Tab-separated table of C-alpha atoms and ligand atoms in Angstrom:
chain	number	residue	atom	x	y	z
A	252	UNK	CA	84.277	3.483	85.290
A	253	UNK	CA	87.684	2.282	86.457
A	254	UNK	CA	89.699	4.936	88.325
A	255	UNK	CA	93.199	6.098	87.387
A	256	UNK	CA	95.824	3.378	87.995
A	257	UNK	CA	97.449	3.647	91.429
A	258	UNK	CA	100.832	5.367	91.311
A	259	UNK	CA	103.438	3.330	93.115
A	260	UNK	CA	105.915	4.477	95.734
A	261	UNK	CA	109.091	2.693	96.811
A	262	UNK	CA	110.748	3.373	100.170
A	263	UNK	CA	114.273	2.154	100.933
A	264	UNK	CA	114.633	1.671	104.664
A	265	UNK	CA	116.818	0.603	107.522
A	266	UNK	CA	115.298	0.054	110.957
A	267	UNK	CA	113.719	2.491	113.398
A	268	UNK	CA	114.075	5.860	111.551
A	269	UNK	CA	113.088	4.419	108.181
A	270	UNK	CA	110.137	2.529	109.630
A	271	UNK	CA	108.633	5.791	110.938
A	272	UNK	CA	108.472	7.316	107.458
A	273	UNK	CA	107.339	3.992	105.950
A	274	UNK	CA	104.401	4.052	108.375
A	275	UNK	CA	103.547	7.647	107.448
A	276	UNK	CA	103.587	6.725	103.747
A	277	UNK	CA	101.516	3.605	104.368
A	278	UNK	CA	98.856	5.579	106.214
A	279	UNK	CA	98.385	8.291	103.593
A	280	UNK	CA	98.782	6.299	100.355
A	281	UNK	CA	96.044	4.265	98.678
A	282	UNK	CA	96.226	0.532	99.360
A	283	UNK	CA	98.565	-1.258	96.976
A	284	UNK	CA	100.767	1.791	96.369
A	285	UNK	CA	103.611	1.262	98.841
A	286	UNK	CA	106.546	-1.137	98.634
A	287	UNK	CA	109.229	-0.988	101.317
A	288	UNK	CA	112.624	-2.545	100.637
A	289	UNK	CA	114.527	-3.123	103.877
A	290	UNK	CA	118.214	-3.582	104.552
A	291	UNK	CA	119.134	-7.151	105.447
A	292	UNK	CA	122.867	-6.654	105.990
A	293	UNK	CA	122.187	-6.401	109.775
A	294	UNK	CA	120.719	-9.929	109.727
A	295	UNK	CA	122.521	-12.595	111.677
A	296	UNK	CA	122.126	-15.966	113.283
A	297	UNK	CA	121.777	-15.913	117.062
A	298	UNK	CA	121.081	-18.891	119.329
A	299	UNK	CA	120.374	-20.885	116.166
A	300	UNK	CA	117.706	-18.445	114.949
A	301	UNK	CA	117.712	-16.251	111.830
A	302	UNK	CA	117.176	-12.655	112.998
A	303	UNK	CA	116.288	-9.904	110.508
A	304	UNK	CA	116.176	-6.750	112.668
A	305	UNK	CA	115.314	-4.154	109.997
A	306	UNK	CA	112.658	-6.300	108.310
A	307	UNK	CA	111.142	-6.940	111.742
A	308	UNK	CA	111.228	-3.296	112.803
A	309	UNK	CA	109.470	-2.234	109.592
A	310	UNK	CA	107.018	-5.151	109.784
A	311	UNK	CA	106.075	-4.547	113.438
A	312	UNK	CA	105.788	-0.796	112.812
A	313	UNK	CA	103.508	-1.249	109.788
A	314	UNK	CA	101.451	-3.765	111.785
A	315	UNK	CA	101.117	-1.208	114.622
A	316	UNK	CA	102.552	-3.616	117.210
A	317	UNK	CA	106.087	-2.248	117.657
A	318	UNK	CA	107.450	-0.939	120.937
A	319	UNK	CA	107.386	2.841	120.502
A	320	UNK	CA	109.941	3.579	123.231
A	321	UNK	CA	112.670	1.162	122.140
A	322	UNK	CA	111.837	1.429	118.432
A	323	UNK	CA	112.583	-2.294	117.882
A	324	UNK	CA	110.726	-5.362	119.096
A	325	UNK	CA	107.120	-5.727	120.168
A	326	UNK	CA	105.025	-3.584	122.506
A	327	UNK	CA	104.014	-5.204	125.799
A	328	UNK	CA	106.837	-7.721	125.524
A	329	UNK	CA	107.878	-10.125	128.313
A	330	UNK	CA	111.370	-11.582	128.765
A	331	UNK	CA	110.915	-14.926	130.531
A	332	UNK	CA	112.768	-16.924	127.878
A	333	UNK	CA	115.711	-14.488	127.991
A	334	UNK	CA	115.821	-14.760	131.812
A	335	UNK	CA	115.711	-18.552	131.592
A	336	UNK	CA	118.496	-18.519	128.978
A	337	UNK	CA	120.580	-16.422	131.370
A	338	UNK	CA	120.127	-19.006	134.130
A	339	UNK	CA	121.389	-21.647	131.703
A	340	UNK	CA	124.478	-19.540	131.012
A	341	UNK	CA	123.458	-18.610	127.446
A	342	UNK	CA	124.311	-15.266	125.871
A	343	UNK	CA	121.901	-12.470	126.795
A	344	UNK	CA	123.428	-9.421	125.132
A	345	UNK	CA	120.887	-9.546	122.281
A	346	UNK	CA	117.455	-9.243	123.819
A	347	UNK	CA	114.833	-11.493	122.295
A	348	UNK	CA	111.396	-11.019	123.826
A	349	UNK	CA	109.014	-13.937	124.342
A	350	UNK	CA	106.564	-12.917	121.606
A	351	UNK	CA	109.290	-11.662	119.266
A	352	UNK	CA	110.850	-15.135	119.512
A	353	UNK	CA	107.800	-16.551	117.736
A	354	UNK	CA	108.718	-14.483	114.653
A	355	UNK	CA	112.315	-15.730	114.649
A	356	UNK	CA	111.340	-19.356	115.302
A	357	UNK	CA	108.698	-19.304	112.559
A	358	UNK	CA	110.959	-17.578	110.023
A	359	UNK	CA	113.914	-19.854	110.794
A	360	UNK	CA	111.718	-22.945	110.325
A	361	UNK	CA	110.439	-21.592	106.979
A	362	UNK	CA	113.964	-20.833	105.760
A	363	UNK	CA	115.203	-24.272	106.846
A	364	UNK	CA	112.268	-25.827	104.943
A	365	UNK	CA	113.502	-24.072	101.793
A	366	UNK	CA	111.465	-20.825	101.694
A	367	UNK	CA	113.212	-17.683	100.505
A	368	UNK	CA	113.547	-14.733	102.887
A	369	UNK	CA	111.047	-12.888	100.623
A	370	UNK	CA	108.472	-15.689	100.994
A	371	UNK	CA	108.981	-15.935	104.752
A	372	UNK	CA	108.641	-12.140	105.068
A	373	UNK	CA	105.495	-12.069	102.922
A	374	UNK	CA	103.920	-14.801	105.010
A	375	UNK	CA	104.762	-13.097	108.320
A	376	UNK	CA	103.456	-9.756	107.006
A	377	UNK	CA	100.145	-11.178	105.858
A	378	UNK	CA	99.703	-13.024	109.184
A	379	UNK	CA	100.297	-9.726	111.022
A	380	UNK	CA	97.952	-7.740	108.756
A	381	UNK	CA	100.604	-5.577	107.051
A	382	UNK	CA	99.045	-4.070	103.925
A	383	UNK	CA	102.140	-2.605	102.276
A	384	UNK	CA	104.488	-4.901	100.389
A	385	UNK	CA	107.666	-5.441	102.440
A	386	UNK	CA	110.668	-6.969	100.667
A	387	UNK	CA	114.158	-7.860	101.817
A	388	UNK	CA	116.770	-6.088	99.680
A	389	UNK	CA	118.017	-9.538	98.602
A	390	UNK	CA	117.307	-13.207	99.224
A	391	UNK	CA	121.054	-13.795	99.327
A	392	UNK	CA	123.156	-13.233	102.444
A	393	UNK	CA	124.915	-9.857	102.760
A	394	UNK	CA	126.551	-9.064	106.107
A	395	UNK	CA	127.884	-5.738	107.366
A	396	UNK	CA	131.287	-5.861	109.016
A	397	UNK	CA	132.374	-2.755	110.903
A	398	UNK	CA	136.088	-1.973	110.574
A	399	UNK	CA	137.388	-0.607	113.847
A	400	UNK	CA	140.643	-0.544	115.865
A	401	UNK	CA	139.990	-4.067	117.126
A	402	UNK	CA	139.626	-5.436	113.559
A	403	UNK	CA	136.261	-6.225	111.976
A	404	UNK	CA	133.134	-6.691	114.067
A	405	UNK	CA	129.897	-8.239	112.765
A	406	UNK	CA	127.259	-5.481	112.799
A	407	UNK	CA	125.147	-6.648	115.757
A	408	UNK	CA	128.294	-7.200	117.842
A	409	UNK	CA	129.308	-3.596	117.130
A	410	UNK	CA	125.813	-2.144	117.500
A	411	UNK	CA	124.247	-4.053	120.383
A	412	UNK	CA	126.982	-5.977	122.208
A	413	UNK	CA	129.576	-3.178	122.051
A	414	UNK	CA	126.912	-0.400	122.111
A	415	UNK	CA	128.615	1.347	119.134
A	416	UNK	CA	131.613	2.218	121.356
A	417	UNK	CA	134.482	1.127	119.025
A	418	UNK	CA	135.796	3.860	116.743
A	419	UNK	CA	134.671	3.197	113.183
A	420	UNK	CA	137.193	3.185	110.319
A	421	UNK	CA	134.977	1.824	107.561
A	422	UNK	CA	132.543	-0.873	106.525
A	423	UNK	CA	132.563	-4.002	104.417
A	424	UNK	CA	129.449	-5.698	103.079
A	425	UNK	CA	130.374	-9.348	102.844
A	426	UNK	CA	128.503	-11.150	100.052
A	427	UNK	CA	127.207	-7.920	98.460
A	428	UNK	CA	129.054	-8.331	95.152
A	429	UNK	CA	127.683	-11.863	94.712
A	430	UNK	CA	124.114	-11.107	95.885
A	431	UNK	CA	121.175	-10.460	93.551
A	432	UNK	CA	118.804	-7.660	94.472
A	433	UNK	CA	115.315	-8.984	95.273
A	434	UNK	CA	113.482	-9.686	91.995
A	435	UNK	CA	110.264	-7.706	92.740
A	436	UNK	CA	112.383	-4.751	93.870
A	437	UNK	CA	114.172	-4.687	90.508
A	438	UNK	CA	110.896	-5.220	88.616
A	439	UNK	CA	109.382	-2.224	90.423
A	440	UNK	CA	112.301	-0.018	89.320
A	441	UNK	CA	111.316	-0.843	85.725
A	442	UNK	CA	107.548	-0.358	86.323
A	443	UNK	CA	106.122	2.727	84.550
A	444	UNK	CA	103.618	3.110	87.436
A	445	UNK	CA	106.476	3.862	89.872
A	446	UNK	CA	106.090	7.573	90.669
A	447	UNK	CA	108.466	8.134	93.579
A	448	UNK	CA	111.421	6.504	95.326
A	449	UNK	CA	112.263	7.684	98.835
A	450	UNK	CA	115.437	6.908	100.739
A	451	UNK	CA	114.127	7.057	104.294
A	452	UNK	CA	116.023	8.907	107.050
A	453	UNK	CA	118.115	5.830	107.745
A	454	UNK	CA	121.843	5.530	108.356
A	455	UNK	CA	123.489	6.168	104.929
A	456	UNK	CA	126.541	4.007	105.733
A	457	UNK	CA	125.065	0.860	107.268
A	458	UNK	CA	121.375	0.906	106.302
A	459	UNK	CA	121.218	2.440	102.816
A	460	UNK	CA	124.631	1.615	101.275
A	461	UNK	CA	124.043	-2.154	101.619
A	462	UNK	CA	120.960	-1.713	99.381
A	463	UNK	CA	122.467	0.777	96.909
A	464	UNK	CA	125.620	-1.302	96.459
A	465	UNK	CA	123.843	-4.471	95.358
A	466	UNK	CA	124.816	-5.339	91.773
A	467	UNK	CA	122.666	-3.418	89.290
A	468	UNK	CA	120.758	-1.274	91.814
A	469	UNK	CA	122.510	2.050	91.126
A	470	UNK	CA	122.190	1.483	87.364
A	471	UNK	CA	118.475	0.655	87.724
A	472	UNK	CA	117.943	3.770	89.866
A	473	UNK	CA	119.708	5.878	87.227
A	474	UNK	CA	117.547	4.524	84.402
A	475	UNK	CA	114.328	4.777	86.411
A	476	UNK	CA	112.318	7.889	85.472
A	477	UNK	CA	110.735	8.208	88.949
A	478	UNK	CA	112.296	10.966	91.082
A	479	UNK	CA	114.582	9.768	93.872
A	480	UNK	CA	114.227	11.660	97.152
A	481	UNK	CA	116.439	11.204	100.217
A	482	UNK	CA	115.455	12.455	103.665
A	483	UNK	CA	118.408	13.472	105.830
A	484	UNK	CA	118.808	11.392	108.997
A	485	UNK	CA	121.026	14.185	110.367
A	486	UNK	CA	119.385	17.315	111.772
A	487	UNK	CA	121.756	20.023	113.003
A	488	UNK	CA	124.771	18.073	114.220
A	489	UNK	CA	122.815	15.101	115.541
A	490	UNK	CA	121.377	11.906	114.133
A	491	UNK	CA	117.609	11.475	114.453
A	492	UNK	CA	118.356	7.974	115.783
A	493	UNK	CA	121.365	5.704	116.178
A	494	UNK	CA	125.084	6.129	115.552
A	495	UNK	CA	125.119	7.945	112.165
A	496	UNK	CA	126.557	11.185	113.652
A	497	UNK	CA	129.237	9.315	115.639
A	498	UNK	CA	130.191	7.315	112.535
A	499	UNK	CA	130.454	10.482	110.430
A	500	UNK	CA	132.746	12.157	112.940
A	501	UNK	CA	134.943	9.051	113.171
A	502	UNK	CA	135.146	8.831	109.381
A	503	UNK	CA	136.410	12.432	109.345
A	504	UNK	CA	133.273	13.923	107.801
A	505	UNK	CA	131.570	17.106	109.036
A	506	UNK	CA	128.500	16.041	111.021
A	507	UNK	CA	125.750	17.748	109.060
A	508	UNK	CA	123.064	17.057	106.486
A	509	UNK	CA	125.526	18.449	103.896
A	510	UNK	CA	127.662	15.312	104.328
A	511	UNK	CA	124.604	13.125	103.726
A	512	UNK	CA	123.801	15.113	100.566
A	513	UNK	CA	127.405	14.625	99.379
A	514	UNK	CA	127.130	10.902	100.132
A	515	UNK	CA	124.140	10.634	97.764
A	516	UNK	CA	125.731	12.811	95.040
A	517	UNK	CA	125.009	11.657	91.502
A	518	UNK	CA	122.059	9.529	92.562
A	519	UNK	CA	119.447	11.512	94.449
A	520	UNK	CA	117.413	14.152	92.611
A	521	UNK	CA	115.729	15.810	95.644
A	522	UNK	CA	117.373	16.063	99.061
A	523	UNK	CA	115.108	16.759	102.018
A	524	UNK	CA	116.520	18.830	104.882
A	525	UNK	CA	114.803	19.461	108.160
A	526	UNK	CA	113.203	22.913	108.409
A	527	UNK	CA	115.625	23.798	111.213
A	528	UNK	CA	118.510	23.254	108.746
A	529	UNK	CA	117.061	25.645	106.128
A	530	UNK	CA	120.087	27.941	106.468
A	531	UNK	CA	122.336	25.049	105.392
A	532	UNK	CA	120.740	25.005	101.948
A	533	UNK	CA	122.982	27.844	100.699
A	534	UNK	CA	126.124	25.964	101.690
A	535	UNK	CA	125.194	22.643	100.068
A	536	UNK	CA	126.827	22.710	96.667
A	537	UNK	CA	125.210	19.822	94.883
A	538	UNK	CA	124.217	21.299	91.489
A	539	UNK	CA	122.373	18.158	90.370
A	540	UNK	CA	120.315	17.990	93.574
A	541	UNK	CA	117.183	19.930	94.319
A	542	UNK	CA	116.960	20.872	98.003
A	543	UNK	CA	113.692	21.153	99.885
A	544	UNK	CA	112.928	21.551	103.568
A	545	UNK	CA	110.283	19.634	105.501
A	546	UNK	CA	109.492	18.793	109.122
A	547	UNK	CA	111.563	15.595	109.301
A	548	UNK	CA	111.590	15.009	113.077
A	549	UNK	CA	108.882	12.375	113.538
A	550	UNK	CA	107.862	12.118	117.189
A	551	UNK	CA	104.145	11.422	116.734
A	552	UNK	CA	102.038	9.502	114.253
A	553	UNK	CA	100.797	12.858	112.926
A	554	UNK	CA	104.453	13.888	112.272
A	555	UNK	CA	104.983	10.702	110.223
A	556	UNK	CA	101.893	11.326	108.139
A	557	UNK	CA	102.756	14.994	107.696
A	558	UNK	CA	106.258	14.264	106.357
A	559	UNK	CA	104.805	11.621	104.015
A	560	UNK	CA	102.214	14.110	102.735
A	561	UNK	CA	104.844	16.814	102.124
A	562	UNK	CA	107.014	14.423	100.081
A	563	UNK	CA	104.097	13.021	98.082
A	564	UNK	CA	102.668	16.485	97.362
A	565	UNK	CA	106.094	17.694	96.241
A	566	UNK	CA	106.405	14.703	93.892
A	567	UNK	CA	102.810	15.086	92.626
A	568	UNK	CA	101.641	11.721	94.010
A	569	UNK	CA	98.026	11.689	95.165
A	570	UNK	CA	97.224	10.551	98.707
A	571	UNK	CA	94.256	8.366	99.660
B	30	FO1	N1	118.719	-3.424	119.532
B	30	FO1	C1	119.357	-3.180	120.683
B	30	FO1	O1	119.907	-2.083	120.844
B	30	FO1	N2	119.445	-4.150	121.680
B	30	FO1	C2	118.863	-5.360	121.535
B	30	FO1	O2	118.966	-6.203	122.441
B	30	FO1	C3	118.125	-5.626	120.334
B	30	FO1	C4	117.452	-6.813	120.133
B	30	FO1	C5	116.688	-6.997	118.957
B	30	FO1	C6	115.949	-8.171	118.775
B	30	FO1	C7	115.221	-8.349	117.618
B	30	FO1	C8	115.214	-7.365	116.632
B	30	FO1	O3	114.504	-7.563	115.508
B	30	FO1	C9	115.937	-6.210	116.801
B	30	FO1	C10	116.687	-6.003	117.969
B	30	FO1	N3	117.398	-4.815	118.173
B	30	FO1	C11	118.091	-4.605	119.342
B	30	FO1	C12	117.429	-3.775	117.180
B	30	FO1	C13	118.468	-3.946	116.096
B	30	FO1	O4	119.496	-4.810	116.343
B	30	FO1	C14	119.022	-2.613	115.555
B	30	FO1	O5	118.162	-1.547	115.773
B	30	FO1	C15	119.253	-2.674	114.070
B	30	FO1	O6	120.010	-3.735	113.628
B	30	FO1	C16	119.821	-1.366	113.522
B	30	FO1	O7	118.980	-1.006	112.494
């Protein structure tokens, strides 16, 4: 007798923080249940290669080959090409490892031959043994520009070259208004089998907003009957990873999960706070948002699976 149809889960993710929860979900869900949509507004061209940092971080993490310490790139990497580039006087501020380069070379060749970013991603994922479906948020170019005192900086120049030092005044997502959200992503939002959408604990400003602001995405999320959860990337007054807390302070927002909840007002139905922020719950006045607490700090693989299980149990989605 055929079993019950698999309930589907969609995770919206940036890089390192989002990839951790995506891995937890992947490990506890039945095969075929998980789709991860990754931000591509951090993508850029460097040394003639198309680099998609968030897609790669999620892909390497789901394939179990990511560098756990750095969060990005491959484990056991070597840097001979980067050293040789340095000797030639080429730019070295963006570190491309020898084996990681194979991904960028292969993807760039596919794109130049006419493949879409979705096709190139699907092909890389199947070659690396990734079981979940990983999609770029769009096949069209969207690029984050960080507004700071010095003018606008392309995202990787702000993040990696300038080490997030410039004071942030705002963001602009070039190409967003003209971009189409990835077709399978939109189809999933209309799929009756979709049982849960999770905004991973990624940076709300530069990882999640590029996805949510694509034409038609907010409307599709509103009409989708599946509950929309968001996990706070801020615990106490610190970001789990990256510059989210620094950005909040520079934008004049209180650095707390309450600001993240306010950011997602009108969209998210369940907001997930870390257990250590349980006392904040009383001060978050978001009448349309249900608040729950969970252990959101994911240091180990067991932590990732545990958070995934808590979210799925809360949403009534069966695990494998
Ligand atoms: N992040 C860094 O902080 N320094 C790097 O040199 C760097 C290189 C890099 C190469 C390939 C890749 O896929 C990602 C890389 N990242 C690097 C990570 C990445 O730029 C950021 O973590 C994201 O854009 C923010 O989500």
